[in-house]
């Protein structure tokens, strides 16, 4: 039986999570906050692009030109407010869903940022902490808490929610 796997002894099945080597060389403080802003910008671009695709699909379903639909949308303040509320709710659901499944949003993944350590992602409380962190950021107006984090040089949303943002580089 020992001879069966003799040729496979030198294989390494270590998964490259990027958390090896300790935190000394990783981005911290202001650098981490700036990379978090870049990740948020990428996520905002993705959300705008998905909104445009849904707007285009909606105009095709109701057989209305996109220009007329956009003109009707921006015609009154109430409709624009409703569109903004739907956009923010979609952003909240996107943040919680993608972070719960992947450990980071697409923007955070592109910037090599992750929420929590790998062992934390396997806990049931991870999803609730992701929801709390995302809700705190949205409730404070999307810009306020990240701006305070940038000025303080540390992850305030992570300190409040118990789910810190980590850099893989």
Short mmCIF file of N, CA and C in Angstrom, two decimals:
data_model
loop_
_atom_site.label_atom_id
_atom_site.label_comp_id
_atom_site.label_asym_id
_atom_site.label_seq_id
_atom_site.Cartn_x
_atom_site.Cartn_y
_atom_site.Cartn_z
N UNK A 1 0.82 -1.20 0.00
CA UNK A 1 0.00 0.00 0.00
C UNK A 1 0.86 1.26 0.00
N UNK A 2 2.00 1.25 0.72
CA UNK A 2 2.87 2.43 0.77
C UNK A 2 3.48 2.72 -0.59
N UNK A 3 3.69 1.72 -1.40
CA UNK A 3 4.28 1.92 -2.71
C UNK A 3 3.31 2.51 -3.71
N UNK A 4 2.04 2.49 -3.40
CA UNK A 4 1.01 2.97 -4.32
C UNK A 4 1.15 4.47 -4.59
N UNK A 5 1.47 5.26 -3.57
CA UNK A 5 1.55 6.72 -3.71
C UNK A 5 2.99 7.23 -3.63
N UNK A 6 3.95 6.39 -3.86
CA UNK A 6 5.36 6.75 -3.74
C UNK A 6 5.74 7.86 -4.72
N UNK A 7 5.23 7.83 -5.93
CA UNK A 7 5.60 8.83 -6.92
C UNK A 7 4.90 10.18 -6.70
N UNK A 8 3.98 10.26 -5.76
CA UNK A 8 3.24 11.50 -5.51
C UNK A 8 3.64 12.19 -4.20
N UNK A 9 4.73 11.78 -3.60
CA UNK A 9 5.14 12.35 -2.31
C UNK A 9 5.57 13.81 -2.42
N UNK A 10 6.11 14.20 -3.54
CA UNK A 10 6.62 15.56 -3.69
C UNK A 10 5.56 16.56 -4.16
N UNK A 11 4.35 16.11 -4.35
CA UNK A 11 3.29 17.02 -4.77
C UNK A 11 2.84 17.88 -3.59
N UNK A 12 2.57 19.13 -3.86
CA UNK A 12 2.10 20.04 -2.83
C UNK A 12 0.66 20.42 -3.15
N UNK A 13 -0.22 20.19 -2.21
CA UNK A 13 -1.63 20.51 -2.39
C UNK A 13 -2.02 21.75 -1.60
N UNK A 14 -1.06 22.60 -1.31
CA UNK A 14 -1.31 23.82 -0.57
C UNK A 14 -2.07 24.79 -1.45
N UNK A 15 -3.17 25.28 -0.93
CA UNK A 15 -3.98 26.21 -1.69
C UNK A 15 -3.41 27.62 -1.54
N UNK A 16 -3.23 28.31 -2.64
CA UNK A 16 -2.63 29.64 -2.60
C UNK A 16 -3.62 30.71 -2.18
N UNK A 17 -3.78 30.90 -0.89
CA UNK A 17 -4.71 31.91 -0.41
C UNK A 17 -4.06 33.27 -0.26
N UNK A 18 -2.73 33.30 -0.28
CA UNK A 18 -2.04 34.57 -0.15
C UNK A 18 -1.85 35.01 1.29
N UNK A 19 -2.27 34.23 2.27
CA UNK A 19 -2.14 34.61 3.66
C UNK A 19 -0.85 34.08 4.29
N UNK A 20 0.03 33.50 3.51
CA UNK A 20 1.27 32.93 4.04
C UNK A 20 2.32 34.01 4.19
N UNK A 21 3.18 33.87 5.16
CA UNK A 21 4.30 34.78 5.32
C UNK A 21 4.08 35.88 6.35
N UNK A 22 2.96 35.93 6.99
CA UNK A 22 2.73 36.92 8.03
C UNK A 22 2.30 38.27 7.49
N UNK A 23 1.81 39.13 8.38
CA UNK A 23 1.24 40.41 7.96
C UNK A 23 2.25 41.53 7.76
N UNK A 24 3.53 41.28 7.97
CA UNK A 24 4.49 42.38 7.98
C UNK A 24 4.63 43.07 6.63
N UNK A 25 4.52 42.31 5.55
CA UNK A 25 4.75 42.91 4.23
C UNK A 25 3.48 43.39 3.56
N UNK A 26 2.34 43.20 4.18
CA UNK A 26 1.07 43.56 3.54
C UNK A 26 0.77 45.04 3.67
N UNK A 27 -0.14 45.49 2.80
CA UNK A 27 -0.59 46.88 2.86
C UNK A 27 -1.39 47.09 4.14
N UNK A 28 -1.13 48.19 4.81
CA UNK A 28 -1.83 48.51 6.05
C UNK A 28 -2.17 50.00 6.05
N UNK A 29 -2.99 50.39 7.00
CA UNK A 29 -3.28 51.80 7.24
C UNK A 29 -3.80 52.54 6.02
N UNK A 30 -3.12 53.61 5.66
CA UNK A 30 -3.57 54.47 4.57
C UNK A 30 -3.55 53.74 3.23
N UNK A 31 -2.52 52.92 3.03
CA UNK A 31 -2.45 52.17 1.77
C UNK A 31 -3.64 51.23 1.62
N UNK A 32 -3.98 50.54 2.71
CA UNK A 32 -5.12 49.63 2.67
C UNK A 32 -6.42 50.41 2.42
N UNK A 33 -6.56 51.56 3.05
CA UNK A 33 -7.76 52.38 2.86
C UNK A 33 -7.86 52.88 1.42
N UNK A 34 -6.74 53.27 0.83
CA UNK A 34 -6.76 53.73 -0.57
C UNK A 34 -7.08 52.59 -1.53
N UNK A 35 -6.53 51.41 -1.27
CA UNK A 35 -6.86 50.25 -2.11
C UNK A 35 -8.33 49.88 -1.94
N UNK A 36 -8.87 50.07 -0.74
CA UNK A 36 -10.28 49.81 -0.51
C UNK A 36 -11.15 50.78 -1.32
N UNK A 37 -10.73 52.04 -1.42
CA UNK A 37 -11.45 53.01 -2.25
C UNK A 37 -11.42 52.60 -3.71
N UNK A 38 -10.27 52.13 -4.19
CA UNK A 38 -10.17 51.68 -5.58
C UNK A 38 -11.09 50.48 -5.81
N UNK A 39 -11.13 49.56 -4.85
CA UNK A 39 -12.02 48.40 -4.97
C UNK A 39 -13.48 48.84 -5.00
N UNK A 40 -13.83 49.83 -4.19
CA UNK A 40 -15.20 50.35 -4.18
C UNK A 40 -15.55 51.01 -5.51
N UNK A 41 -14.59 51.70 -6.10
CA UNK A 41 -14.80 52.33 -7.40
C UNK A 41 -15.05 51.26 -8.48
N UNK A 42 -14.27 50.19 -8.45
CA UNK A 42 -14.46 49.10 -9.41
C UNK A 42 -15.84 48.47 -9.22
N UNK A 43 -16.23 48.25 -7.96
CA UNK A 43 -17.56 47.68 -7.69
C UNK A 43 -18.67 48.62 -8.15
N UNK A 44 -18.48 49.92 -7.97
CA UNK A 44 -19.48 50.89 -8.44
C UNK A 44 -19.61 50.84 -9.95
N UNK A 45 -18.49 50.72 -10.66
CA UNK A 45 -18.54 50.59 -12.12
C UNK A 45 -19.29 49.33 -12.54
N UNK A 46 -19.06 48.24 -11.82
CA UNK A 46 -19.76 46.99 -12.12
C UNK A 46 -21.25 47.15 -11.89
N UNK A 47 -21.63 47.79 -10.78
CA UNK A 47 -23.05 47.99 -10.49
C UNK A 47 -23.72 48.89 -11.52
N UNK A 48 -23.03 49.94 -11.96
CA UNK A 48 -23.59 50.81 -13.00
C UNK A 48 -23.75 50.05 -14.30
N UNK A 49 -22.76 49.23 -14.65
CA UNK A 49 -22.84 48.44 -15.89
C UNK A 49 -24.00 47.45 -15.84
N UNK A 50 -24.17 46.78 -14.71
CA UNK A 50 -25.29 45.83 -14.57
C UNK A 50 -26.62 46.57 -14.63
N UNK A 51 -26.69 47.76 -14.03
CA UNK A 51 -27.91 48.57 -14.09
C UNK A 51 -28.24 48.95 -15.53
N UNK A 52 -27.22 49.31 -16.30
CA UNK A 52 -27.44 49.66 -17.71
C UNK A 52 -27.94 48.46 -18.50
N UNK A 53 -27.39 47.29 -18.22
CA UNK A 53 -27.84 46.07 -18.91
C UNK A 53 -29.30 45.79 -18.56
N UNK A 54 -29.66 45.91 -17.28
CA UNK A 54 -31.05 45.69 -16.89
C UNK A 54 -31.98 46.73 -17.50
N UNK A 55 -31.51 47.98 -17.59
CA UNK A 55 -32.31 49.03 -18.22
C UNK A 55 -32.54 48.70 -19.70
N UNK A 56 -31.50 48.24 -20.37
CA UNK A 56 -31.61 47.86 -21.77
C UNK A 56 -32.57 46.68 -21.95
N UNK A 57 -32.45 45.68 -21.08
CA UNK A 57 -33.35 44.52 -21.17
C UNK A 57 -34.79 44.94 -20.90
N UNK A 58 -35.00 45.82 -19.92
CA UNK A 58 -36.34 46.30 -19.61
C UNK A 58 -36.94 47.04 -20.79
N UNK A 59 -36.12 47.87 -21.46
CA UNK A 59 -36.63 48.61 -22.62
C UNK A 59 -36.97 47.67 -23.77
N UNK A 60 -36.24 46.57 -23.89
CA UNK A 60 -36.55 45.59 -24.93
C UNK A 60 -37.84 44.83 -24.61
N UNK A 61 -38.05 44.54 -23.32
CA UNK A 61 -39.25 43.80 -22.92
C UNK A 61 -40.50 44.64 -23.14
N UNK A 62 -40.46 45.91 -22.76
CA UNK A 62 -41.64 46.77 -22.90
C UNK A 62 -41.68 47.47 -24.25
N UNK A 63 -40.70 47.17 -25.12
CA UNK A 63 -40.65 47.70 -26.49
C UNK A 63 -40.70 49.22 -26.51
N UNK A 64 -39.82 49.81 -25.69
CA UNK A 64 -39.70 51.26 -25.60
C UNK A 64 -38.24 51.63 -25.87
N UNK A 65 -38.00 52.69 -26.62
CA UNK A 65 -36.60 53.11 -26.83
C UNK A 65 -35.94 53.47 -25.50
N UNK A 66 -34.65 53.17 -25.39
CA UNK A 66 -33.92 53.44 -24.15
C UNK A 66 -33.92 54.94 -23.84
N UNK A 67 -33.81 55.78 -24.86
CA UNK A 67 -33.81 57.23 -24.65
C UNK A 67 -35.10 57.71 -24.01
N UNK A 68 -36.23 57.18 -24.48
CA UNK A 68 -37.52 57.57 -23.90
C UNK A 68 -37.63 57.09 -22.46
N UNK A 69 -37.11 55.90 -22.20
CA UNK A 69 -37.13 55.36 -20.84
C UNK A 69 -36.27 56.21 -19.91
N UNK A 70 -35.10 56.61 -20.37
CA UNK A 70 -34.21 57.45 -19.56
C UNK A 70 -34.83 58.84 -19.33
N UNK A 71 -35.46 59.39 -20.37
CA UNK A 71 -36.09 60.69 -20.23
C UNK A 71 -37.23 60.62 -19.21
N UNK A 72 -37.99 59.54 -19.24
CA UNK A 72 -39.08 59.36 -18.28
C UNK A 72 -38.52 59.17 -16.86
N UNK A 73 -37.40 58.47 -16.75
CA UNK A 73 -36.79 58.22 -15.45
C UNK A 73 -36.31 59.51 -14.80
N UNK A 74 -35.68 60.39 -15.58
CA UNK A 74 -35.15 61.63 -15.04
C UNK A 74 -36.15 62.78 -15.08
N UNK A 75 -37.39 62.49 -15.44
CA UNK A 75 -38.42 63.53 -15.54
C UNK A 75 -38.83 64.07 -14.18
N UNK A 76 -38.98 63.20 -13.20
CA UNK A 76 -39.43 63.69 -11.89
C UNK A 76 -38.44 63.26 -10.81
N UNK A 77 -38.42 64.04 -9.76
CA UNK A 77 -37.51 63.79 -8.64
C UNK A 77 -37.86 62.49 -7.93
N UNK A 78 -39.16 62.17 -7.82
CA UNK A 78 -39.59 60.95 -7.14
C UNK A 78 -39.09 59.71 -7.87
N UNK A 79 -39.17 59.72 -9.19
CA UNK A 79 -38.71 58.55 -9.95
C UNK A 79 -37.20 58.39 -9.85
N UNK A 80 -36.48 59.48 -9.86
CA UNK A 80 -35.03 59.43 -9.73
C UNK A 80 -34.63 58.94 -8.33
N UNK A 81 -35.36 59.38 -7.31
CA UNK A 81 -35.11 58.91 -5.95
C UNK A 81 -35.39 57.42 -5.83
N UNK A 82 -36.47 56.97 -6.44
CA UNK A 82 -36.79 55.55 -6.42
C UNK A 82 -35.70 54.73 -7.11
N UNK A 83 -35.22 55.21 -8.24
CA UNK A 83 -34.14 54.53 -8.96
C UNK A 83 -32.88 54.45 -8.10
N UNK A 84 -32.56 55.54 -7.40
CA UNK A 84 -31.38 55.56 -6.52
C UNK A 84 -31.55 54.59 -5.36
N UNK A 85 -32.76 54.51 -4.80
CA UNK A 85 -33.02 53.57 -3.70
C UNK A 85 -32.88 52.13 -4.16
N UNK A 86 -33.39 51.82 -5.33
CA UNK A 86 -33.26 50.46 -5.88
C UNK A 86 -31.79 50.15 -6.15
N UNK A 87 -31.05 51.13 -6.65
CA UNK A 87 -29.62 50.94 -6.92
C UNK A 87 -28.85 50.64 -5.63
N UNK A 88 -29.15 51.38 -4.56
CA UNK A 88 -28.47 51.17 -3.28
C UNK A 88 -28.84 49.81 -2.70
N UNK A 89 -30.10 49.41 -2.80
CA UNK A 89 -30.50 48.09 -2.31
C UNK A 89 -29.81 46.98 -3.09
N UNK A 90 -29.71 47.15 -4.40
CA UNK A 90 -29.01 46.16 -5.22
C UNK A 90 -27.53 46.11 -4.84
N UNK A 91 -26.93 47.25 -4.55
CA UNK A 91 -25.53 47.29 -4.12
C UNK A 91 -25.36 46.56 -2.80
N UNK A 92 -26.30 46.74 -1.88
CA UNK A 92 -26.24 46.07 -0.57
C UNK A 92 -26.33 44.56 -0.74
N UNK A 93 -27.28 44.10 -1.56
CA UNK A 93 -27.43 42.66 -1.80
C UNK A 93 -26.19 42.11 -2.51
N UNK A 94 -25.66 42.86 -3.47
CA UNK A 94 -24.44 42.45 -4.18
C UNK A 94 -23.28 42.29 -3.20
N UNK A 95 -23.08 43.28 -2.33
CA UNK A 95 -21.98 43.22 -1.37
C UNK A 95 -22.09 42.01 -0.45
N UNK A 96 -23.26 41.78 0.09
CA UNK A 96 -23.43 40.67 1.03
C UNK A 96 -23.31 39.33 0.32
N UNK A 97 -23.96 39.18 -0.81
CA UNK A 97 -23.96 37.89 -1.51
C UNK A 97 -22.57 37.52 -2.01
N UNK A 98 -21.93 38.42 -2.72
CA UNK A 98 -20.63 38.11 -3.30
C UNK A 98 -19.57 37.95 -2.22
N UNK A 99 -19.60 38.79 -1.20
CA UNK A 99 -18.64 38.65 -0.11
C UNK A 99 -18.85 37.35 0.67
N UNK A 100 -20.09 36.94 0.84
CA UNK A 100 -20.35 35.70 1.57
C UNK A 100 -19.89 34.48 0.79
N UNK A 101 -20.03 34.51 -0.52
CA UNK A 101 -19.65 33.37 -1.34
C UNK A 101 -18.15 33.35 -1.62
N UNK A 102 -17.60 34.50 -2.04
CA UNK A 102 -16.21 34.55 -2.48
C UNK A 102 -15.23 35.08 -1.43
N UNK A 103 -15.71 35.73 -0.40
CA UNK A 103 -14.82 36.34 0.59
C UNK A 103 -14.45 37.76 0.24
N UNK A 104 -14.85 38.21 -0.94
CA UNK A 104 -14.57 39.58 -1.37
C UNK A 104 -15.47 39.91 -2.55
N UNK A 105 -15.65 41.20 -2.80
CA UNK A 105 -16.37 41.60 -4.00
C UNK A 105 -15.42 41.49 -5.19
N UNK A 106 -15.92 41.72 -6.37
CA UNK A 106 -15.07 41.64 -7.56
C UNK A 106 -13.99 42.72 -7.51
N UNK A 107 -14.34 43.90 -7.04
CA UNK A 107 -13.36 44.97 -6.90
C UNK A 107 -12.30 44.65 -5.86
N UNK A 108 -12.71 44.09 -4.72
CA UNK A 108 -11.75 43.69 -3.70
C UNK A 108 -10.86 42.56 -4.20
N UNK A 109 -11.43 41.64 -4.94
CA UNK A 109 -10.65 40.54 -5.50
C UNK A 109 -9.60 41.07 -6.48
N UNK A 110 -9.99 42.04 -7.30
CA UNK A 110 -9.05 42.62 -8.27
C UNK A 110 -7.92 43.37 -7.57
N UNK A 111 -8.19 43.92 -6.40
CA UNK A 111 -7.16 44.66 -5.65
C UNK A 111 -6.49 43.80 -4.59
N UNK A 112 -6.72 42.49 -4.61
CA UNK A 112 -6.14 41.54 -3.65
C UNK A 112 -6.49 41.88 -2.21
N UNK A 113 -7.76 42.18 -1.98
CA UNK A 113 -8.27 42.42 -0.64
C UNK A 113 -9.27 41.33 -0.30
N UNK A 114 -9.33 40.94 0.98
CA UNK A 114 -10.29 39.93 1.42
C UNK A 114 -10.88 40.36 2.76
N UNK A 115 -12.11 39.95 2.99
CA UNK A 115 -12.77 40.19 4.27
C UNK A 115 -12.54 38.99 5.17
N UNK A 116 -11.90 39.20 6.28
CA UNK A 116 -11.68 38.15 7.25
C UNK A 116 -10.61 37.15 6.82
N UNK A 117 -10.16 36.39 7.79
CA UNK A 117 -9.19 35.32 7.54
C UNK A 117 -9.93 34.12 6.94
N UNK A 118 -9.21 33.22 6.27
CA UNK A 118 -9.88 32.06 5.66
C UNK A 118 -10.68 31.22 6.66
N UNK A 119 -10.17 31.04 7.88
CA UNK A 119 -10.91 30.24 8.87
C UNK A 119 -12.18 30.94 9.33
N UNK A 120 -12.22 32.28 9.27
CA UNK A 120 -13.42 33.02 9.66
C UNK A 120 -14.54 32.83 8.65
N UNK A 121 -14.17 32.65 7.38
CA UNK A 121 -15.18 32.51 6.33
C UNK A 121 -15.99 31.23 6.45
N UNK A 122 -15.48 30.27 7.20
CA UNK A 122 -16.18 28.99 7.37
C UNK A 122 -17.17 29.02 8.52
N UNK A 123 -17.19 30.09 9.30
CA UNK A 123 -18.09 30.20 10.44
C UNK A 123 -19.45 30.73 10.00
N UNK A 124 -20.48 30.32 10.72
CA UNK A 124 -21.84 30.78 10.42
C UNK A 124 -21.96 32.29 10.64
N UNK A 125 -21.27 32.81 11.64
CA UNK A 125 -21.38 34.24 11.95
C UNK A 125 -20.76 35.13 10.88
N UNK A 126 -20.00 34.56 9.95
CA UNK A 126 -19.35 35.35 8.91
C UNK A 126 -20.37 36.12 8.07
N UNK A 127 -21.44 35.46 7.68
CA UNK A 127 -22.46 36.10 6.85
C UNK A 127 -23.11 37.27 7.59
N UNK A 128 -23.36 37.09 8.88
CA UNK A 128 -23.97 38.16 9.67
C UNK A 128 -23.01 39.34 9.84
N UNK A 129 -21.72 39.05 10.01
CA UNK A 129 -20.74 40.12 10.12
C UNK A 129 -20.56 40.85 8.79
N UNK A 130 -20.66 40.10 7.68
CA UNK A 130 -20.62 40.74 6.35
C UNK A 130 -21.82 41.67 6.19
N UNK A 131 -23.00 41.19 6.60
CA UNK A 131 -24.21 42.02 6.50
C UNK A 131 -24.09 43.26 7.39
N UNK A 132 -23.54 43.10 8.59
CA UNK A 132 -23.37 44.24 9.49
C UNK A 132 -22.39 45.24 8.91
N UNK A 133 -21.27 44.76 8.38
CA UNK A 133 -20.26 45.66 7.79
C UNK A 133 -20.84 46.43 6.60
N UNK A 134 -21.52 45.71 5.71
CA UNK A 134 -22.11 46.35 4.53
C UNK A 134 -23.20 47.34 4.93
N UNK A 135 -24.00 46.99 5.92
CA UNK A 135 -25.06 47.89 6.39
C UNK A 135 -24.48 49.14 7.03
N UNK A 136 -23.43 48.99 7.82
CA UNK A 136 -22.79 50.17 8.43
C UNK A 136 -22.28 51.14 7.38
N UNK A 137 -21.68 50.60 6.34
CA UNK A 137 -21.15 51.47 5.28
C UNK A 137 -22.28 52.17 4.54
N UNK A 138 -23.37 51.45 4.25
CA UNK A 138 -24.49 52.06 3.53
C UNK A 138 -25.25 53.06 4.40
N UNK A 139 -25.43 52.74 5.68
CA UNK A 139 -26.18 53.62 6.58
C UNK A 139 -25.43 54.94 6.79
N UNK A 140 -24.11 54.89 6.81
CA UNK A 140 -23.33 56.12 7.01
C UNK A 140 -23.16 56.91 5.73
N UNK A 141 -23.83 56.51 4.68
CA UNK A 141 -23.82 57.29 3.45
C UNK A 141 -22.77 56.88 2.44
N UNK A 142 -22.31 55.68 2.49
CA UNK A 142 -21.36 55.06 1.56
C UNK A 142 -19.98 55.73 1.60
N UNK A 143 -19.93 57.04 1.75
CA UNK A 143 -18.65 57.75 1.69
C UNK A 143 -18.11 58.07 3.09
N UNK A 144 -18.98 58.32 4.05
CA UNK A 144 -18.57 58.83 5.35
C UNK A 144 -17.64 57.89 6.10
N UNK A 145 -18.05 56.65 6.32
CA UNK A 145 -17.23 55.71 7.08
C UNK A 145 -15.93 55.36 6.37
N UNK A 146 -15.93 55.10 5.06
CA UNK A 146 -14.64 54.88 4.39
C UNK A 146 -13.73 56.12 4.43
N UNK A 147 -14.31 57.32 4.37
CA UNK A 147 -13.50 58.54 4.45
C UNK A 147 -12.89 58.69 5.84
N UNK A 148 -13.68 58.40 6.87
CA UNK A 148 -13.14 58.43 8.23
C UNK A 148 -12.04 57.37 8.41
N UNK A 149 -12.22 56.21 7.78
CA UNK A 149 -11.19 55.17 7.83
C UNK A 149 -9.91 55.65 7.16
N UNK A 150 -10.05 56.34 6.06
CA UNK A 150 -8.88 56.87 5.35
C UNK A 150 -8.17 57.91 6.21
N UNK A 151 -8.94 58.80 6.85
CA UNK A 151 -8.34 59.83 7.70
C UNK A 151 -7.69 59.23 8.95
N UNK A 152 -8.33 58.19 9.51
CA UNK A 152 -7.78 57.55 10.71
C UNK A 152 -6.64 56.59 10.38
N UNK A 153 -6.59 56.14 9.14
CA UNK A 153 -5.55 55.20 8.74
C UNK A 153 -5.79 53.78 9.21
N UNK A 154 -7.05 53.46 9.52
CA UNK A 154 -7.38 52.09 9.90
C UNK A 154 -8.80 51.76 9.48
N UNK A 155 -9.13 50.50 9.50
CA UNK A 155 -10.41 49.99 9.03
C UNK A 155 -11.46 50.15 10.12
N UNK A 156 -12.19 51.26 10.11
CA UNK A 156 -13.21 51.51 11.14
C UNK A 156 -14.41 50.58 11.00
N UNK A 157 -14.82 50.31 9.76
CA UNK A 157 -15.94 49.39 9.55
C UNK A 157 -15.59 48.01 10.07
N UNK A 158 -14.35 47.61 9.91
CA UNK A 158 -13.89 46.32 10.43
C UNK A 158 -13.86 46.29 11.94
N UNK A 159 -13.47 47.40 12.55
CA UNK A 159 -13.44 47.47 14.01
C UNK A 159 -14.85 47.42 14.58
N UNK A 160 -15.80 48.06 13.91
CA UNK A 160 -17.19 48.07 14.41
C UNK A 160 -17.91 46.75 14.17
N UNK A 161 -17.62 46.09 13.04
CA UNK A 161 -18.34 44.86 12.70
C UNK A 161 -17.62 43.59 13.14
N UNK A 162 -16.36 43.70 13.50
CA UNK A 162 -15.59 42.52 13.88
C UNK A 162 -15.09 41.73 12.69
N UNK A 163 -15.13 42.32 11.51
CA UNK A 163 -14.69 41.65 10.28
C UNK A 163 -13.72 42.58 9.56
N UNK A 164 -12.45 42.31 9.73
CA UNK A 164 -11.42 43.20 9.18
C UNK A 164 -11.15 42.91 7.71
N UNK A 165 -10.69 43.94 7.03
CA UNK A 165 -10.28 43.85 5.63
C UNK A 165 -8.79 43.57 5.61
N UNK A 166 -8.39 42.54 4.85
CA UNK A 166 -6.99 42.15 4.77
C UNK A 166 -6.48 42.30 3.35
N UNK A 167 -5.21 42.62 3.24
CA UNK A 167 -4.55 42.69 1.95
C UNK A 167 -3.75 41.42 1.74
N UNK A 168 -3.80 40.89 0.54
CA UNK A 168 -3.01 39.70 0.22
C UNK A 168 -1.60 40.07 -0.20
N UNK A 169 -1.37 41.35 -0.47
CA UNK A 169 -0.03 41.79 -0.89
C UNK A 169 0.54 42.76 0.10
#
